[in-house]
mmCIF file with all atom_site columns, C-alpha atoms and ligand atoms in Angstrom:
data_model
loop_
_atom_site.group_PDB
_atom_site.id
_atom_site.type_symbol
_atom_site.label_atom_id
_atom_site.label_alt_id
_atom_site.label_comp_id
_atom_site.label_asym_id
_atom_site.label_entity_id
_atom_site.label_seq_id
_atom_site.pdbx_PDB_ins_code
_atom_site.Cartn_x
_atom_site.Cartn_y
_atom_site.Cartn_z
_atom_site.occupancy
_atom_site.B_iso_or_equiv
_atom_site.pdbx_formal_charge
_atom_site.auth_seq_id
_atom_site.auth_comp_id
_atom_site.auth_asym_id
_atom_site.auth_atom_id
_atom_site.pdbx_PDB_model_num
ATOM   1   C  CA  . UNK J 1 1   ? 2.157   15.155  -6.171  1.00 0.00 ? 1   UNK J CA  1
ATOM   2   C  CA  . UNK J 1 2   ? -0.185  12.650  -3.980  1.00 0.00 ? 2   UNK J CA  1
ATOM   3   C  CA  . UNK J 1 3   ? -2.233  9.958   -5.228  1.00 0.00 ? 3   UNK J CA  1
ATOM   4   C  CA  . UNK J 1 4   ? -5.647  11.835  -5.059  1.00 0.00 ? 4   UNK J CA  1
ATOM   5   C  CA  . UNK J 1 5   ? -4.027  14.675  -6.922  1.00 0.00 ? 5   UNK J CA  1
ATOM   6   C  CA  . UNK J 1 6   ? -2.732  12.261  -9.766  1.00 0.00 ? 6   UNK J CA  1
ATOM   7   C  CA  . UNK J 1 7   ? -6.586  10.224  -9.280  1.00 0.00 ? 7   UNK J CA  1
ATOM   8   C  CA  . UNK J 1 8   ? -8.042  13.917  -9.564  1.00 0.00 ? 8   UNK J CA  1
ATOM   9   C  CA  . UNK J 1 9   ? -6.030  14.890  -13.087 1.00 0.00 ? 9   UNK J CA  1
ATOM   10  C  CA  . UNK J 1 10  ? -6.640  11.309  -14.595 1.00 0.00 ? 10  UNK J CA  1
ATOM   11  C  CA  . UNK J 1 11  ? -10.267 11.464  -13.827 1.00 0.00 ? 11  UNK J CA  1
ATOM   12  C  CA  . UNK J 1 12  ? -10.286 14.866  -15.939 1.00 0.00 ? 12  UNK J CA  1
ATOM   13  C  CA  . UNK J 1 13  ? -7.649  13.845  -18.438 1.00 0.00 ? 13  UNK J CA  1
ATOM   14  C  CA  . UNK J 1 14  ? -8.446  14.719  -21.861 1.00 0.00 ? 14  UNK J CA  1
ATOM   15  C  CA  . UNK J 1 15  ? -4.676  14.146  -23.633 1.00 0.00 ? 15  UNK J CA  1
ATOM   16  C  CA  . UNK J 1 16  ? -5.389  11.324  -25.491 1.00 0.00 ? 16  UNK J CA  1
ATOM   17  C  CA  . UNK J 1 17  ? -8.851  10.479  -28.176 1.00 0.00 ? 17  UNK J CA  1
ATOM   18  C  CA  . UNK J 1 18  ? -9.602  7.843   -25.616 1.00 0.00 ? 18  UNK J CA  1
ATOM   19  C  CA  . UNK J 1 19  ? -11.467 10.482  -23.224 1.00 0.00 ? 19  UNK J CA  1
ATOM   20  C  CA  . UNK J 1 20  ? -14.510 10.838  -26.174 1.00 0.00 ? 20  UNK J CA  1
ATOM   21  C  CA  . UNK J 1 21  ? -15.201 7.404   -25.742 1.00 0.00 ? 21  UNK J CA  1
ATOM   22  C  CA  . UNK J 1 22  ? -14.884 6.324   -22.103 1.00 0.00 ? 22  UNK J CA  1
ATOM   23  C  CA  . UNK J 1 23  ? -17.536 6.831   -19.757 1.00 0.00 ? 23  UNK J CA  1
ATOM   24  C  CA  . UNK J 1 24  ? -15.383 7.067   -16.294 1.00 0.00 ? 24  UNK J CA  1
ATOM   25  C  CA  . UNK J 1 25  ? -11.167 7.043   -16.587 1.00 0.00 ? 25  UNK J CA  1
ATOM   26  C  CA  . UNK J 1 26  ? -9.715  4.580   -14.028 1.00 0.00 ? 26  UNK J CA  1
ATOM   27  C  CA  . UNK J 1 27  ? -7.200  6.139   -11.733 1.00 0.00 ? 27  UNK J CA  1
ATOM   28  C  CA  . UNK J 1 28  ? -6.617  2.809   -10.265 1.00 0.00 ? 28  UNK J CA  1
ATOM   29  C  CA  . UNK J 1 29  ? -7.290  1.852   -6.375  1.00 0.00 ? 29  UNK J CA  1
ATOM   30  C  CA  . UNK J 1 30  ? -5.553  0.700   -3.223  1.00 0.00 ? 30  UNK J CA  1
ATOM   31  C  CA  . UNK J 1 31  ? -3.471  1.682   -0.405  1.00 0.00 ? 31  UNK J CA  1
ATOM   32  C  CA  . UNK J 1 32  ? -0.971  4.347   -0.510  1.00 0.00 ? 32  UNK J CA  1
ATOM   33  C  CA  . UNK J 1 33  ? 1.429   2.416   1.464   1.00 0.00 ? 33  UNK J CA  1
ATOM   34  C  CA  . UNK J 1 34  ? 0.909   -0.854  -0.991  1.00 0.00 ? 34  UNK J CA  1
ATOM   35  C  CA  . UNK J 1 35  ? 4.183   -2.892  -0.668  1.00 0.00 ? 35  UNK J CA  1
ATOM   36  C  CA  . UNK J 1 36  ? 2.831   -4.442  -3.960  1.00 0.00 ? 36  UNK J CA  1
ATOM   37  C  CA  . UNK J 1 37  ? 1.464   -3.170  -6.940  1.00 0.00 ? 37  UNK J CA  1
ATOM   38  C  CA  . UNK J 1 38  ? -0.289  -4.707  -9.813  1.00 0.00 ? 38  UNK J CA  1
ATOM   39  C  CA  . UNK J 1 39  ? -0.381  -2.846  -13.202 1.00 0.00 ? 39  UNK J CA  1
ATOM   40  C  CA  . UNK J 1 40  ? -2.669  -4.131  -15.724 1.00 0.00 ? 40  UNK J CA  1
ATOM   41  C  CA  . UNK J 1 41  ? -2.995  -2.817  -20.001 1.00 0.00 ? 41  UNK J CA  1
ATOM   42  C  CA  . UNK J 1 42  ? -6.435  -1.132  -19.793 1.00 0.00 ? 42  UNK J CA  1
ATOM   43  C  CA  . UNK J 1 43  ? -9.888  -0.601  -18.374 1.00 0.00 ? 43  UNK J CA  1
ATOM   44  C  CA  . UNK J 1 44  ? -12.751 -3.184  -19.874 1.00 0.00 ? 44  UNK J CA  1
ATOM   45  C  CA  . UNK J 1 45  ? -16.125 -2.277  -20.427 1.00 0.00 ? 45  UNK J CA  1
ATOM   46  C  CA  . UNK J 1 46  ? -17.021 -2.937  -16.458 1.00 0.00 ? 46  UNK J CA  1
ATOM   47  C  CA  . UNK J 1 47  ? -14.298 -0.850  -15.428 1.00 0.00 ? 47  UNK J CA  1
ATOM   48  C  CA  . UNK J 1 48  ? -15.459 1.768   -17.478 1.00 0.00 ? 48  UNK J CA  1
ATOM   49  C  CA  . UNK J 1 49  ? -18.787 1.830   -15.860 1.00 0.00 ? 49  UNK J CA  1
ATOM   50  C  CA  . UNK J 1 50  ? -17.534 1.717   -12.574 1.00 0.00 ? 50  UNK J CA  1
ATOM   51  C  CA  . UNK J 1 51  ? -14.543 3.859   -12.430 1.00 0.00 ? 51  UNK J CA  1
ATOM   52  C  CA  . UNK J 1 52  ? -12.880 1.349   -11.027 1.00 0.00 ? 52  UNK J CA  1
ATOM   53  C  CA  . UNK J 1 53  ? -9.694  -1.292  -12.184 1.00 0.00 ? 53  UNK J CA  1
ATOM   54  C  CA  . UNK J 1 54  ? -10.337 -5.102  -12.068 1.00 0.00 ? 54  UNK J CA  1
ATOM   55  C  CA  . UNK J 1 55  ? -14.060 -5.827  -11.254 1.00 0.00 ? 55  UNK J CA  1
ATOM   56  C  CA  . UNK J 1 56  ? -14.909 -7.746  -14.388 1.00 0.00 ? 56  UNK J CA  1
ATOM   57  C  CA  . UNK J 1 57  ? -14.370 -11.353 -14.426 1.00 0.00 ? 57  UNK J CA  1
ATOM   58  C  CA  . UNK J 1 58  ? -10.752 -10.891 -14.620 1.00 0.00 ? 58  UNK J CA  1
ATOM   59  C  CA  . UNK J 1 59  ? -11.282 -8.722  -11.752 1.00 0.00 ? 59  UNK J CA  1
ATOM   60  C  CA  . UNK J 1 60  ? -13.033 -11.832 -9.774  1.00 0.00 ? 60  UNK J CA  1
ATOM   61  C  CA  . UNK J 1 61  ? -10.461 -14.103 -11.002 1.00 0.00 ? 61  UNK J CA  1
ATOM   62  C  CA  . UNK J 1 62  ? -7.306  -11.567 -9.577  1.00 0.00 ? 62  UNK J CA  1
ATOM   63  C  CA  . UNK J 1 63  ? -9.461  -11.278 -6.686  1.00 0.00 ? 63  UNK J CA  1
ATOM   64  C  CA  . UNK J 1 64  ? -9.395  -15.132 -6.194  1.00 0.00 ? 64  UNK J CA  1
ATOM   65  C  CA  . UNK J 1 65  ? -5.211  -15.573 -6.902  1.00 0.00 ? 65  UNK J CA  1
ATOM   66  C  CA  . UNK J 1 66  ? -4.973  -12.706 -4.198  1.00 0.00 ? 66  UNK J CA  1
ATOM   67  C  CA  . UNK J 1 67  ? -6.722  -14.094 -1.560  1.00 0.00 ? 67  UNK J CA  1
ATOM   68  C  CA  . UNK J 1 68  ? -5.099  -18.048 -2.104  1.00 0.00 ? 68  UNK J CA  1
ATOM   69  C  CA  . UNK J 1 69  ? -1.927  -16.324 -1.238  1.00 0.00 ? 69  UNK J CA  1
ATOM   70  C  CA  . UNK J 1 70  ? -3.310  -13.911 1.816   1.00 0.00 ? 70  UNK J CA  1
ATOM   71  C  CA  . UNK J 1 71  ? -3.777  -10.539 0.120   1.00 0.00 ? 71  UNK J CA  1
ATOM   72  C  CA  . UNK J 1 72  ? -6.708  -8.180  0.117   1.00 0.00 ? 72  UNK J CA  1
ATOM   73  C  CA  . UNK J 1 73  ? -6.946  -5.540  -2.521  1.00 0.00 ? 73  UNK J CA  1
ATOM   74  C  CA  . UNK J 1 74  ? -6.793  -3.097  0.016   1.00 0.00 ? 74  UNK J CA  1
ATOM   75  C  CA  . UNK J 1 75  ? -3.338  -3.396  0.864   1.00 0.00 ? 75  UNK J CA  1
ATOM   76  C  CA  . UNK J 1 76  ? -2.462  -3.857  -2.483  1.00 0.00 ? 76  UNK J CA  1
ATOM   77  C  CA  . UNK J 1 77  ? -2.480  -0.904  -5.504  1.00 0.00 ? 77  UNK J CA  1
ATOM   78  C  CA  . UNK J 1 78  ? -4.074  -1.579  -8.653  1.00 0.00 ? 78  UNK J CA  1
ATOM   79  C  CA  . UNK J 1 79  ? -3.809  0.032   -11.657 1.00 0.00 ? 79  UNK J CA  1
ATOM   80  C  CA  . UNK J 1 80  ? -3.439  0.109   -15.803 1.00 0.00 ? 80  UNK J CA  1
ATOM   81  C  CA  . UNK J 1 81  ? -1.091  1.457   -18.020 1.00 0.00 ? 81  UNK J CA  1
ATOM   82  C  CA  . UNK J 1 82  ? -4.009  3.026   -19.789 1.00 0.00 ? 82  UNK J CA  1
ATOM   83  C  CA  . UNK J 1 83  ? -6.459  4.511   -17.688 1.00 0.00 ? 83  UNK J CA  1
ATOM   84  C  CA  . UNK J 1 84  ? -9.599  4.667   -20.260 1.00 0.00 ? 84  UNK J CA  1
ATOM   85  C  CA  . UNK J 1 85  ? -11.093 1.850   -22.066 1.00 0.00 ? 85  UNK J CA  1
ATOM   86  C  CA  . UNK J 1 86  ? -10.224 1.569   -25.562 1.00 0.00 ? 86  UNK J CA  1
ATOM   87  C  CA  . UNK J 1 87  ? -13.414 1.148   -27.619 1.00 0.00 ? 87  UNK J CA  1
ATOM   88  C  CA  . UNK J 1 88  ? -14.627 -2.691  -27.893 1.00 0.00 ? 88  UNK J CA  1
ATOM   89  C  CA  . UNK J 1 89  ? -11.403 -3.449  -25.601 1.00 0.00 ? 89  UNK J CA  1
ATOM   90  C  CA  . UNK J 1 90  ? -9.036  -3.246  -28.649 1.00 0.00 ? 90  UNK J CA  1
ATOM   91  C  CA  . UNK J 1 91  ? -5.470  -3.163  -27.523 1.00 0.00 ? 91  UNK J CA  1
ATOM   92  C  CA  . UNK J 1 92  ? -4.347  0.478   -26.458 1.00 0.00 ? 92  UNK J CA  1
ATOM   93  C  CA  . UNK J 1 93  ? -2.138  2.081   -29.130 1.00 0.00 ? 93  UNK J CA  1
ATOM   94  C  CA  . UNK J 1 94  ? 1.457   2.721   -28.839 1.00 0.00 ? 94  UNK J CA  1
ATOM   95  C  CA  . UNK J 1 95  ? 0.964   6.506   -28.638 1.00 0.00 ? 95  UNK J CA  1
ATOM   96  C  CA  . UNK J 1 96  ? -2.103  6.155   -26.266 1.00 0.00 ? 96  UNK J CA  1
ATOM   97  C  CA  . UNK J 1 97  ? 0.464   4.288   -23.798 1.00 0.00 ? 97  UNK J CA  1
ATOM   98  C  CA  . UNK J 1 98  ? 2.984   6.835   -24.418 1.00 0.00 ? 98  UNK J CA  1
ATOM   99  C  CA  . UNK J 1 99  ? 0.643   9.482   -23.164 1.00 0.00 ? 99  UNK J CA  1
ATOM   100 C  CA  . UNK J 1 100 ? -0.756  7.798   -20.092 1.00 0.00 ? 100 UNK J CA  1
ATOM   101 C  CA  . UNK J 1 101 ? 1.787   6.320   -19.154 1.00 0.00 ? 101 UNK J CA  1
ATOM   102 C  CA  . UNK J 1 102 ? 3.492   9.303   -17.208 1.00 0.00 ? 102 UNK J CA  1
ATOM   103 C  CA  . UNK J 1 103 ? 0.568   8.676   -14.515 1.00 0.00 ? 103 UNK J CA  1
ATOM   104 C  CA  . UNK J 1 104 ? 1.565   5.518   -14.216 1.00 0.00 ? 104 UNK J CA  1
ATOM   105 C  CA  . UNK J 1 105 ? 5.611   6.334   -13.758 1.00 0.00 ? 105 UNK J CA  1
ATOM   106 C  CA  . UNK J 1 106 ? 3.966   9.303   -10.902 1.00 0.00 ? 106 UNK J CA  1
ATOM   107 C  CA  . UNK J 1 107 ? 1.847   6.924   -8.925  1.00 0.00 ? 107 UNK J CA  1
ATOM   108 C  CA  . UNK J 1 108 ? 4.608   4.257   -8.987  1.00 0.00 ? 108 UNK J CA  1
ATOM   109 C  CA  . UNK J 1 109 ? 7.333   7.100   -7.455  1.00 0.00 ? 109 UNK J CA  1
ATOM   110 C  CA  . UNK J 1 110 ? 4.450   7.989   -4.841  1.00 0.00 ? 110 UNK J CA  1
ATOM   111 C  CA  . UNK J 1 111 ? 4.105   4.553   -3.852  1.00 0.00 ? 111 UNK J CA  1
ATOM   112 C  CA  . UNK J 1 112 ? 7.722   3.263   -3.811  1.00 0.00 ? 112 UNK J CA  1
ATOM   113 C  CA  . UNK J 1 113 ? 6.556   -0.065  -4.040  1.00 0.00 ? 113 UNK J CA  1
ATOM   114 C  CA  . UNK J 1 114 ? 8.380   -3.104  -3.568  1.00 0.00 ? 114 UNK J CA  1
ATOM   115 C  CA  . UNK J 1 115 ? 7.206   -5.702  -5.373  1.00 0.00 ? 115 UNK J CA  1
ATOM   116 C  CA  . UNK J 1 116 ? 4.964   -4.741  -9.265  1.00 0.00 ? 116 UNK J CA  1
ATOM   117 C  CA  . UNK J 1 117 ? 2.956   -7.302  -10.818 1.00 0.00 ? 117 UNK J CA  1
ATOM   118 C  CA  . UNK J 1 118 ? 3.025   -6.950  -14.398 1.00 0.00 ? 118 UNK J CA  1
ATOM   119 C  CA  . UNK J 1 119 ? -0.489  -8.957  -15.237 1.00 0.00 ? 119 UNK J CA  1
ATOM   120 C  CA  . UNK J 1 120 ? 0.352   -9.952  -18.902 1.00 0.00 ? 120 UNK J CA  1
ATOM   121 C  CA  . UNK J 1 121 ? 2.510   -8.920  -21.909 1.00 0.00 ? 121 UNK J CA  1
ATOM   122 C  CA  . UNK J 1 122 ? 1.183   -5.216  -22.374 1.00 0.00 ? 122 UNK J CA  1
ATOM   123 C  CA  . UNK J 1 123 ? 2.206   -4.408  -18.742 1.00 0.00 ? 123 UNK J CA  1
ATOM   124 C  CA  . UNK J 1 124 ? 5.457   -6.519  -18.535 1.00 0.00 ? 124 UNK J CA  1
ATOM   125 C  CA  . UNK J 1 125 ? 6.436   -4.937  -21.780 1.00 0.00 ? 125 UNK J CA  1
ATOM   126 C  CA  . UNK J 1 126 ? 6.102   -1.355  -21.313 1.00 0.00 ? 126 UNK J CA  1
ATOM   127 C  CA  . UNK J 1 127 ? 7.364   -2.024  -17.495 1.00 0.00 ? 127 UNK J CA  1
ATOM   128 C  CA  . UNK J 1 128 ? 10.418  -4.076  -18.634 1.00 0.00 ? 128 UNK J CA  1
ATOM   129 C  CA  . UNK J 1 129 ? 11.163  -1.233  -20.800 1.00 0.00 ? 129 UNK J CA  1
ATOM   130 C  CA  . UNK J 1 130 ? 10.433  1.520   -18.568 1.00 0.00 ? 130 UNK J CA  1
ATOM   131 C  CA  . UNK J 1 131 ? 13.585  0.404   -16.211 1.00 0.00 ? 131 UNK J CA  1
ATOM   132 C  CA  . UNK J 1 132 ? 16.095  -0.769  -18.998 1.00 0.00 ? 132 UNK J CA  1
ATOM   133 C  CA  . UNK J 1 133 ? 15.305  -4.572  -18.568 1.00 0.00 ? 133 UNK J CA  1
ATOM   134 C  CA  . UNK J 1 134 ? 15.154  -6.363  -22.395 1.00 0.00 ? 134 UNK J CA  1
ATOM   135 C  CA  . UNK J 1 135 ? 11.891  -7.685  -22.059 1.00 0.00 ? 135 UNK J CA  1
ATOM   136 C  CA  . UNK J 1 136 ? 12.017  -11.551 -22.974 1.00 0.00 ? 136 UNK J CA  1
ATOM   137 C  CA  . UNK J 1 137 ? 8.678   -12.270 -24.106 1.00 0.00 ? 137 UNK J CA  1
ATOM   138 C  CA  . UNK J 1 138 ? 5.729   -12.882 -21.279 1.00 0.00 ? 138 UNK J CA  1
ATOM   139 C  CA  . UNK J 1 139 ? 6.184   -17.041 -22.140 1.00 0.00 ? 139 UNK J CA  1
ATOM   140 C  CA  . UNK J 1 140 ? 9.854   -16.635 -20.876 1.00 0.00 ? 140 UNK J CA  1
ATOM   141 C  CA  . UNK J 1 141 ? 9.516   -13.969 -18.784 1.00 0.00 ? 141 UNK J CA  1
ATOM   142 C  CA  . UNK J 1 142 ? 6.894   -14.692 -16.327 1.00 0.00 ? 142 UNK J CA  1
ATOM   143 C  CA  . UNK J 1 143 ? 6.762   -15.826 -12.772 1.00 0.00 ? 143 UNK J CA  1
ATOM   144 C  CA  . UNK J 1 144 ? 10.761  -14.974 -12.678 1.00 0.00 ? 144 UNK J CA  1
ATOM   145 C  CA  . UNK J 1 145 ? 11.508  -11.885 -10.174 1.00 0.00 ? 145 UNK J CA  1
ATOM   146 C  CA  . UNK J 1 146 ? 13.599  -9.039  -12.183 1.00 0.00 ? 146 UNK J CA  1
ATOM   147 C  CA  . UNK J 1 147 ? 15.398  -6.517  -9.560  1.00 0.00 ? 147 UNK J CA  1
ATOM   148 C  CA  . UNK J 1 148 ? 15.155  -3.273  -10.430 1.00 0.00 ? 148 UNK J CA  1
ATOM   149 C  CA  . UNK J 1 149 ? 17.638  -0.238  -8.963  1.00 0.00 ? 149 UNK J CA  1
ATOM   150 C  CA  . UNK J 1 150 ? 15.230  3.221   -9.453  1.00 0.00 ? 150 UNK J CA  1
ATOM   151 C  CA  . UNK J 1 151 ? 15.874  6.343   -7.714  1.00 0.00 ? 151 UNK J CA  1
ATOM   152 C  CA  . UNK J 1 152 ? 13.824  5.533   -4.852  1.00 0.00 ? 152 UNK J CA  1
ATOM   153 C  CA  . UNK J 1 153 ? 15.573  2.421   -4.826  1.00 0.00 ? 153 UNK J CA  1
ATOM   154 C  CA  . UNK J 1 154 ? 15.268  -0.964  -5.120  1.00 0.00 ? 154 UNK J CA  1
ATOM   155 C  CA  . UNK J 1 155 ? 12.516  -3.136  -6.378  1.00 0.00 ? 155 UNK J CA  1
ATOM   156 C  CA  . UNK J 1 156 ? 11.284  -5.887  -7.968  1.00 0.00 ? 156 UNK J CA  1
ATOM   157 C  CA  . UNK J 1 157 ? 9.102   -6.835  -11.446 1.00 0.00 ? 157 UNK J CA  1
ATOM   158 C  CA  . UNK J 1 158 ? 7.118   -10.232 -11.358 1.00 0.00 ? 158 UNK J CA  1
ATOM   159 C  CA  . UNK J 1 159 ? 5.272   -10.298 -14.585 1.00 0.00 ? 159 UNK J CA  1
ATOM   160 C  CA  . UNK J 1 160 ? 2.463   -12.908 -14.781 1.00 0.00 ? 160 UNK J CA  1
ATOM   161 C  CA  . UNK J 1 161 ? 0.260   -13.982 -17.444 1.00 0.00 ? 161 UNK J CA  1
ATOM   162 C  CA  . UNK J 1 162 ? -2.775  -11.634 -17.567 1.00 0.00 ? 162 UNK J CA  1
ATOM   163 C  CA  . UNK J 1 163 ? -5.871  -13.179 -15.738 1.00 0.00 ? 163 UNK J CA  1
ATOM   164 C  CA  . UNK J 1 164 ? -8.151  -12.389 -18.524 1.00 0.00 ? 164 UNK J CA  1
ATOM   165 C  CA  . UNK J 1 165 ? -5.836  -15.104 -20.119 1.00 0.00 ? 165 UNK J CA  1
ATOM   166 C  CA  . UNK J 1 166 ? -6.366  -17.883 -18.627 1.00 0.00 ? 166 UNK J CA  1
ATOM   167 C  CA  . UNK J 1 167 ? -10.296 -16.898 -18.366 1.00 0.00 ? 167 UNK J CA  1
ATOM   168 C  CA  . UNK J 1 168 ? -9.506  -17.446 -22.820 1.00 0.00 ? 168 UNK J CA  1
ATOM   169 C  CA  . UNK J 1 169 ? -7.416  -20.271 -22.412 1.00 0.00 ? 169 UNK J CA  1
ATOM   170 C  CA  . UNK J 1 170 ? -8.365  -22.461 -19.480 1.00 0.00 ? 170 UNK J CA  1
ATOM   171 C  CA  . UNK J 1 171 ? -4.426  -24.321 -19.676 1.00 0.00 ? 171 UNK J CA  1
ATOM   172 C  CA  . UNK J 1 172 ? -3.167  -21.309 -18.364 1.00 0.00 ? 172 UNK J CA  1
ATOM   173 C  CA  . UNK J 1 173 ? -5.381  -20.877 -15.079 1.00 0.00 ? 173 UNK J CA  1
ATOM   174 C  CA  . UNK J 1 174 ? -2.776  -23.522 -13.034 1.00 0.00 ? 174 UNK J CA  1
ATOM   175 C  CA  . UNK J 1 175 ? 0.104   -21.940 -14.167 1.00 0.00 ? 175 UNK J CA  1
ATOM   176 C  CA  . UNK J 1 176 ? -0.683  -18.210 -13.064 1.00 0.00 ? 176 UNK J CA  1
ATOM   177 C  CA  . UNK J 1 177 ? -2.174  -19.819 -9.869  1.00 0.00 ? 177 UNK J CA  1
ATOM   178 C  CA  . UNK J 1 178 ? 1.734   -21.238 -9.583  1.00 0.00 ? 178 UNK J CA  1
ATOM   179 C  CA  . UNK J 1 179 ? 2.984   -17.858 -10.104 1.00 0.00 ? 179 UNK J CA  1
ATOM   180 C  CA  . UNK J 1 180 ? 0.749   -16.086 -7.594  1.00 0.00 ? 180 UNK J CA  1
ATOM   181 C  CA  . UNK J 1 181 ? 2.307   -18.986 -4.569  1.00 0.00 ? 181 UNK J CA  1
ATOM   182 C  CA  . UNK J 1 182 ? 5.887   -17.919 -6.389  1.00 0.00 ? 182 UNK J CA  1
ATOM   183 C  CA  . UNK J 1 183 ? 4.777   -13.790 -5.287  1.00 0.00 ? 183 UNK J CA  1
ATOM   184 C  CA  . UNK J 1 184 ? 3.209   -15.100 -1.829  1.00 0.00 ? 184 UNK J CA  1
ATOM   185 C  CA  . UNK J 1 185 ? 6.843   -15.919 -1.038  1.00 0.00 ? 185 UNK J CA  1
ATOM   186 C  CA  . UNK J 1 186 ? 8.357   -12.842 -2.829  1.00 0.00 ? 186 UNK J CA  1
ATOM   187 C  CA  . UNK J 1 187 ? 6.344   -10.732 -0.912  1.00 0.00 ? 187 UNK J CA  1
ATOM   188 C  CA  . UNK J 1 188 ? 7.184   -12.985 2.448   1.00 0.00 ? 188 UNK J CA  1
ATOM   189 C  CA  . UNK J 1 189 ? 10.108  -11.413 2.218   1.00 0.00 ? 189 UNK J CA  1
ATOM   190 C  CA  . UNK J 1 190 ? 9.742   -8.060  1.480   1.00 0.00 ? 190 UNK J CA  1
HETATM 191 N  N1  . URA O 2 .   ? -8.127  -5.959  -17.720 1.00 0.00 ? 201 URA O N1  1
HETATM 192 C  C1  . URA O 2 .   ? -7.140  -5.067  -17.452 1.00 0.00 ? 201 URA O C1  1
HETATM 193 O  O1  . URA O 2 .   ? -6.040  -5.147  -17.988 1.00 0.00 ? 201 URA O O1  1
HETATM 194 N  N2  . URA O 2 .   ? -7.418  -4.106  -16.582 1.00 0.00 ? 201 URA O N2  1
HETATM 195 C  C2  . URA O 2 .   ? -8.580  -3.986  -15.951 1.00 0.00 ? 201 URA O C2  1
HETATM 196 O  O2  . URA O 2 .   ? -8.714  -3.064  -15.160 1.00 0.00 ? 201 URA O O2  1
HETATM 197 C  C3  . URA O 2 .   ? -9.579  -4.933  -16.240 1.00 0.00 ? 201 URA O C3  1
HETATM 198 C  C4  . URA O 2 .   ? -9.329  -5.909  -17.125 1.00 0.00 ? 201 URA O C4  1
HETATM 199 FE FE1 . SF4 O 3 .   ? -5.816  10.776  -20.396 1.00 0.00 ? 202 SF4 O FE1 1
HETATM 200 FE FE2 . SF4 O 3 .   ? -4.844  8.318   -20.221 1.00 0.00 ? 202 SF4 O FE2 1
HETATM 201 FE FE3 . SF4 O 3 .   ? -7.462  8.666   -20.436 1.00 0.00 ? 202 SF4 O FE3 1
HETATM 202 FE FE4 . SF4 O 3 .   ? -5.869  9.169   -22.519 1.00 0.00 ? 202 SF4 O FE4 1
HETATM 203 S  S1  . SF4 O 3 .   ? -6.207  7.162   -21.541 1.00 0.00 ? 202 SF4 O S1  1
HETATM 204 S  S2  . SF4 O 3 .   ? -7.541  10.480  -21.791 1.00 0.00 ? 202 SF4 O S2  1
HETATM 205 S  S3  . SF4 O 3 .   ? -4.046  9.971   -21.498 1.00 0.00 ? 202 SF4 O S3  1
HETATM 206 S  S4  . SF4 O 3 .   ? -6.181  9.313   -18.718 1.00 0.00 ? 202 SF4 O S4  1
#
């Protein structure tokens, strides 16, 4: 299956209770050919609205690390592990990741990427476990490259703290900026 074919079934998903409340699912957005993807945990009330991942505030802020380290969005993919907004932006349940999450595991295998940015725990953690890596804990785990060996071979997991984060808790702003100049030189070498 293609991207717009996975886009197409997401955007009339109705598996989980989240497609009563959202007003637009969010496939997620980028090139097919992205070398790097960035998964985030779930649409926010502007991404609801627009259809489209990452164009709140955390949005500008992910914007901002992307383009201090010479990436445009794109030539990157970005995407959620939950493609509708949970109602108030609670945290997504564990069986509403369960369900969406096979779209996520699709567009990944169609993209073959090489590098995936987990942006915060809910990503790292469901990624970590997706491809048999314990998961450490976000504190310990982030801005340290994890290989991965997957049947379309190998890549790599950078998780990150989530931008929305350090939006929260200002202390945290210089050390994902740190991390993103970490993935400029992952990626140099990809
Ligand atoms: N936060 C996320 O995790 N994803 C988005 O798309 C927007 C904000
Ligand atoms: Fe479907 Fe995922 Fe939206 Fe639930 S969150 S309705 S599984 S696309």
């Amino acid at each position: 299956m293609g991207l717009e074919e996975i886009s197409a079934q997401v955007k009339a998903c109705e598996k989980c209770q989240l497609c009563k409340s959202r007003t637009n699912a969010v496939p997620g957005e980028g090139s097919p050919h992205a070398k790097i993807m960035l998964v985030g945990e779930a649409p926010g009330e502007n991404e609801d609205l627009q259809g489209r991942p990452f164009v709140g505030r955390a949005g500008q802020l992910l914007n901002e690390m992307l383009a201090e380290i010479g990436l445009r969005r794109e030539n990157v993919f970005i995407t959620n592990i939950v493609k509708c907004r949970p109602p108030g932006n609670r945290d997504p349940l564990p069986e509403e990741k369960a369900i969406c999450s096979p779209y996520l595991d699709m567009q990944i295998e169609c993209i073959q990427p090489k590098i995936i940015v987990c942006l915060g725990r809910h990503s790292a953690e469901y990624l970590f476990t997706r491809y048999g890596i314990e998961f450490p804990g976000i504190t310990l785990a982030r801005g340290k490259p994890y290989k991965v060996d997957s049947l379309f071979g190998h890549f790599t997991l950078f998780p990150v703290y989530h931008p929305a984060a350090t939006i929260y808790n200002q202390q945290l702003r210089p050390v994902l900026r740190a991390d993103f100049q970490k993935l400029q030189k992952l990626v140099s070498n990809v």
